[in-house]
Short mmCIF file of C-alpha atoms and ligand atoms in Angstrom, two decimals:
data_model
loop_
_atom_site.label_atom_id
_atom_site.label_comp_id
_atom_site.label_asym_id
_atom_site.label_seq_id
_atom_site.Cartn_x
_atom_site.Cartn_y
_atom_site.Cartn_z
CA MET A 298 85.60 99.17 102.68
CA GLY A 299 84.71 98.63 99.10
CA GLU A 300 82.54 101.57 98.24
CA LYS A 301 85.12 104.34 97.80
CA LEU A 302 87.03 104.61 94.55
CA LEU A 303 90.58 103.28 94.96
CA ILE A 304 93.31 105.43 93.43
CA ALA A 305 96.45 103.33 93.61
CA GLY A 306 100.01 104.00 92.53
CA ASN A 307 102.48 101.28 91.53
CA TRP A 308 105.97 102.68 91.60
CA LYS A 309 107.50 99.51 90.16
CA MET A 310 111.33 99.61 90.53
CA HIS A 311 111.62 103.35 91.08
CA LYS A 312 112.84 105.56 93.95
CA THR A 313 115.26 105.18 96.83
CA PRO A 314 114.17 105.64 100.48
CA GLN A 315 115.36 109.26 100.32
CA GLN A 316 113.39 109.92 97.13
CA THR A 317 110.38 108.30 98.82
CA VAL A 318 110.59 110.79 101.70
CA GLU A 319 110.86 113.66 99.21
CA PHE A 320 107.83 112.40 97.26
CA PHE A 321 105.61 112.41 100.35
CA GLN A 322 106.86 115.81 101.50
CA GLU A 323 105.34 117.19 98.30
CA PHE A 324 102.42 114.80 97.90
CA ASN A 325 100.89 114.80 101.39
CA PRO A 326 99.80 118.46 101.46
CA LYS A 327 98.29 118.12 97.97
CA VAL A 328 95.87 115.39 99.07
CA GLU A 329 95.24 116.53 102.64
CA GLY A 330 91.57 116.29 103.58
CA ILE A 331 90.64 114.12 100.62
CA ASP A 332 88.44 111.41 102.09
CA GLU A 333 86.00 110.40 99.36
CA VAL A 334 88.56 108.17 97.66
CA GLU A 335 91.06 105.72 99.07
CA ILE A 336 94.66 106.62 98.25
CA LEU A 337 97.27 103.90 98.03
CA ILE A 338 100.94 103.89 97.08
CA CYS A 339 102.88 100.67 96.47
CA PRO A 340 106.62 101.44 96.53
CA PRO A 341 109.49 98.93 96.23
CA PHE A 342 110.01 96.78 99.36
CA ILE A 343 113.09 98.74 100.44
CA ASP A 344 111.07 102.00 100.54
CA ILE A 345 108.14 100.67 102.57
CA PRO A 346 109.40 101.72 106.06
CA ALA A 347 110.12 105.26 104.81
CA ALA A 348 106.72 105.43 103.09
CA VAL A 349 104.85 104.18 106.17
CA GLU A 350 106.63 106.70 108.38
CA ALA A 351 106.09 109.56 105.92
CA THR A 352 102.33 108.85 105.76
CA GLN A 353 101.63 108.40 109.50
CA GLY A 354 98.46 110.24 110.42
CA THR A 355 97.48 110.88 106.79
CA ASN A 356 94.79 109.41 104.54
CA ILE A 357 97.41 107.61 102.41
CA LYS A 358 97.81 103.85 102.63
CA ILE A 359 100.89 101.85 101.74
CA GLY A 360 101.05 98.51 99.97
CA ALA A 361 103.57 96.20 98.34
CA GLN A 362 103.95 95.14 94.71
CA ASN A 363 104.39 91.43 95.36
CA CYS A 364 105.06 88.86 98.10
CA PHE A 365 105.88 85.18 98.47
CA TYR A 366 103.32 82.66 99.70
CA GLU A 367 105.37 81.04 102.50
CA LYS A 368 105.41 82.69 105.90
CA GLU A 369 109.17 82.30 106.55
CA GLY A 370 112.06 80.01 105.74
CA ALA A 371 114.83 79.32 103.26
CA PHE A 372 113.52 81.40 100.35
CA THR A 373 116.41 83.68 99.47
CA GLY A 374 115.34 87.04 98.16
CA GLU A 375 111.65 86.69 99.04
CA ILE A 376 109.39 88.69 101.37
CA SER A 377 106.42 87.17 103.22
CA PRO A 378 102.98 88.65 103.86
CA ILE A 379 103.73 88.55 107.60
CA MET A 380 106.71 90.84 107.01
CA LEU A 381 104.60 93.21 104.92
CA ARG A 382 101.96 93.47 107.62
CA ALA A 383 104.61 94.04 110.29
CA ALA A 384 106.12 96.82 108.16
CA GLY A 385 102.75 98.60 107.97
CA CYS A 386 101.43 97.50 104.57
CA GLN A 387 97.69 97.19 104.17
CA TYR A 388 97.61 96.00 100.56
CA VAL A 389 99.59 93.83 98.18
CA ILE A 390 99.43 93.81 94.38
CA LEU A 391 99.59 90.24 93.05
CA GLY A 392 99.77 88.85 89.52
CA HIS A 393 100.95 92.07 87.90
CA SER A 394 101.65 91.47 84.22
CA GLU A 395 105.35 92.22 84.73
CA ARG A 396 105.45 89.41 87.31
CA ARG A 397 103.60 87.13 84.90
CA HIS A 398 105.58 87.95 81.78
CA ILE A 399 109.09 88.88 82.98
CA PHE A 400 109.29 86.55 86.00
CA GLY A 401 107.14 83.74 84.65
CA GLU A 402 104.56 83.68 87.44
CA LYS A 403 101.73 81.30 86.68
CA ASP A 404 98.15 81.45 87.91
CA GLU A 405 98.76 78.58 90.35
CA VAL A 406 101.58 80.45 92.11
CA ILE A 407 99.63 83.70 92.08
CA ASN A 408 96.71 81.87 93.67
CA LYS A 409 98.94 80.58 96.49
CA LYS A 410 100.12 84.13 97.09
CA VAL A 411 96.54 85.43 97.15
CA ILE A 412 95.54 82.82 99.74
CA SER A 413 98.58 83.51 101.92
CA ALA A 414 98.26 87.32 101.76
CA LEU A 415 94.59 87.16 102.74
CA GLU A 416 95.41 84.83 105.64
CA GLU A 417 97.75 87.48 107.00
CA GLY A 418 95.13 90.23 106.73
CA LEU A 419 96.43 92.06 103.67
CA ARG A 420 93.94 93.32 101.11
CA VAL A 421 94.81 91.92 97.70
CA ILE A 422 94.78 93.68 94.34
CA LEU A 423 94.79 90.84 91.81
CA CYS A 424 95.86 91.95 88.32
CA VAL A 425 94.44 90.38 85.19
CA GLY A 426 94.63 91.31 81.54
CA GLU A 427 95.24 90.08 78.02
CA THR A 428 98.23 90.59 75.73
CA LEU A 429 97.84 92.34 72.37
CA GLN A 430 98.02 89.01 70.57
CA GLU A 431 95.28 87.58 72.78
CA ARG A 432 93.09 90.62 72.16
CA GLU A 433 93.60 90.44 68.42
CA SER A 434 92.72 86.74 68.50
CA GLY A 435 89.44 87.49 70.27
CA LEU A 436 90.63 85.86 73.50
CA THR A 437 90.25 88.77 75.93
CA PHE A 438 87.28 87.38 77.84
CA THR A 439 88.63 83.82 77.87
CA VAL A 440 92.00 84.94 79.27
CA VAL A 441 90.52 87.30 81.86
CA GLU A 442 87.98 84.73 83.03
CA SER A 443 90.63 82.07 83.40
CA GLN A 444 93.00 84.40 85.33
CA LEU A 445 90.16 85.38 87.66
CA LYS A 446 88.95 81.85 88.33
CA LEU A 447 92.43 80.39 88.87
CA GLY A 448 93.70 83.39 90.85
CA LEU A 449 90.69 83.40 93.17
CA SER A 450 90.33 79.65 93.55
CA GLY A 451 89.55 78.83 97.18
CA VAL A 452 89.04 82.43 98.27
CA GLU A 453 85.68 83.07 96.60
CA ASP A 454 84.21 83.65 100.07
CA LYS A 455 86.71 86.46 100.71
CA LEU A 456 85.87 88.70 97.78
CA ASP A 457 85.20 91.58 100.18
CA GLN A 458 88.98 91.64 100.91
CA ILE A 459 89.97 91.65 97.27
CA ASP A 460 90.12 94.23 94.48
CA ILE A 461 90.83 93.38 90.85
CA ALA A 462 92.94 95.46 88.49
CA TYR A 463 92.12 95.01 84.82
CA GLU A 464 95.38 95.88 83.10
CA PRO A 465 95.50 95.08 79.38
CA VAL A 466 99.17 94.24 78.84
CA TRP A 467 99.31 96.29 75.62
CA ALA A 468 98.30 99.41 77.57
CA ILE A 469 100.87 99.18 80.38
CA GLY A 470 103.67 101.71 80.07
CA THR A 471 102.90 102.30 76.40
CA GLY A 472 101.10 105.64 76.63
CA VAL A 473 98.13 104.00 74.88
CA ALA A 474 95.29 103.53 77.38
CA ALA A 475 92.28 101.37 76.56
CA LYS A 476 89.32 103.35 75.24
CA PRO A 477 86.99 103.96 78.19
CA GLU A 478 84.15 102.04 76.50
CA ASP A 479 86.43 99.07 75.75
CA ALA A 480 87.66 99.01 79.34
CA GLN A 481 84.06 99.29 80.56
CA GLU A 482 83.10 96.25 78.48
CA VAL A 483 85.79 94.12 80.16
CA HIS A 484 84.99 95.53 83.61
CA ALA A 485 81.32 94.58 83.20
CA PHE A 486 82.45 91.11 82.13
CA ILE A 487 84.70 90.85 85.22
CA TYR A 488 81.76 91.72 87.47
CA SER A 489 79.69 89.03 85.75
CA VAL A 490 82.42 86.44 86.47
CA LEU A 491 82.74 87.63 90.11
CA ASN A 492 79.00 87.43 90.44
CA LYS A 493 79.08 83.78 89.48
CA LEU A 494 81.87 83.15 92.02
CA ASN A 495 80.07 84.88 94.88
CA PRO A 496 76.80 86.72 94.20
CA GLU A 497 76.72 88.25 97.71
CA LYS A 498 80.18 89.76 97.70
CA ALA A 499 80.87 90.51 94.02
CA SER A 500 79.59 94.08 94.29
CA LYS A 501 82.07 94.79 97.13
CA VAL A 502 85.04 94.21 94.81
CA ARG A 503 86.48 97.30 93.19
CA VAL A 504 87.56 96.58 89.65
CA LEU A 505 90.33 99.08 88.87
CA TYR A 506 91.56 99.97 85.42
CA GLY A 507 95.34 100.14 84.82
CA GLY A 508 97.35 100.95 81.73
CA SER A 509 98.69 104.41 80.84
CA VAL A 510 96.32 106.27 83.16
CA LYS A 511 97.20 109.99 83.18
CA PRO A 512 95.47 113.13 84.42
CA ASN A 513 94.14 113.71 80.89
CA ASN A 514 92.31 110.38 80.59
CA ALA A 515 91.48 109.55 84.24
CA GLU A 516 88.15 111.38 84.25
CA GLN A 517 86.76 109.57 81.21
CA LEU A 518 87.92 106.21 82.54
CA LEU A 519 86.62 106.78 86.08
CA SER A 520 83.27 107.96 84.70
CA GLN A 521 82.50 104.47 83.39
CA PRO A 522 79.96 102.69 85.60
CA ASP A 523 82.10 99.61 86.34
CA ILE A 524 85.47 101.33 86.73
CA LYS A 525 85.85 101.67 90.51
CA GLY A 526 89.36 103.03 90.63
CA VAL A 527 92.68 103.11 88.81
CA LEU A 528 96.09 101.48 89.21
CA VAL A 529 98.63 104.01 88.00
CA GLY A 530 102.24 103.23 87.12
CA GLY A 531 104.32 105.97 85.50
CA ALA A 532 101.99 108.81 86.44
CA SER A 533 102.17 107.92 90.15
CA LEU A 534 105.87 108.79 90.34
CA LYS A 535 105.33 112.54 90.35
CA PRO A 536 103.47 114.03 93.33
CA GLU A 537 101.77 116.65 91.15
CA THR A 538 100.48 114.19 88.53
CA PHE A 539 99.31 111.54 90.96
CA ALA A 540 97.60 114.16 93.14
CA GLU A 541 95.74 115.37 90.05
CA ILE A 542 94.40 111.88 89.43
CA VAL A 543 93.39 111.57 93.11
CA LYS A 544 91.51 114.87 92.85
CA ILE A 545 89.68 113.71 89.72
CA GLY A 546 88.53 110.66 91.70
CA GLN A 547 87.43 112.86 94.57
CA ARG A 548 85.50 115.17 92.24
CA LEU A 549 83.69 112.26 90.60
CA SER A 550 82.82 110.78 94.01
CA ASN A 551 81.10 114.01 94.99
CA LYS A 552 78.81 114.03 91.98
C1 PEP B 30 101.11 99.48 86.15
O1 PEP B 30 102.28 99.40 86.41
O2 PEP B 30 100.31 98.78 86.78
C2 PEP B 30 100.68 100.40 85.08
C3 PEP B 30 99.42 100.42 84.78
O3 PEP B 30 101.64 101.19 84.50
P1 PEP B 30 101.42 102.53 83.59
O4 PEP B 30 100.37 103.37 84.28
O5 PEP B 30 102.74 103.17 83.55
O6 PEP B 30 100.93 102.06 82.26
#
């Protein structure tokens, strides 16, 4: 784990179970035999059983977009990491900017989720990233460093089970991706922070870029030395488009 590029799709609140089955009917043959990159799809909770069944025996992994930190109990509307594992998930995305900004999740809660998910054996993709206002105020590094340190507090020894997604909020769903060299600068900074947290395991973390990744910009982004994968929202909804991004990753891995 850790050395292959991770090409991950975040479906957000899109697709029914039936549409999930249809997606994989088209997608699976397009990525058959691709083994130089890790392929992950994170559908809505309700679609997870259909996604796990539709990807049995393939090279495609399934993850969730969120979870709660308690294992079970009176938490109406929540899903625990134990449930995700039992349903066949291998990954969970935590701290996505939509969770932070629409649902008010704070670093302390995200950290509890990270700890709990790791305890149950899920790999965690922790999302960090600055808003446009923070970038324009020169706060990008300060914000990203703080989100990393707070989000990873207490699990610094488990960095080999964690990937980070750098997702500048101004680039998510806007069609305006970060310039590859700007993303690279932040990715290098993220590795420097991880290195301070755990010098032995920092290099095992894949730092993914997310924010308007499409087939026409994936190659340039993935060619940057510290971009070890991508987290793709909108462009992961179509089998054709997401498969193209997977194939770009595969091609770059073979160089
Ligand atoms: C995301 O949801 O994590 C994301 C990066 O979305 P998009 O690719 O649509 O910008």
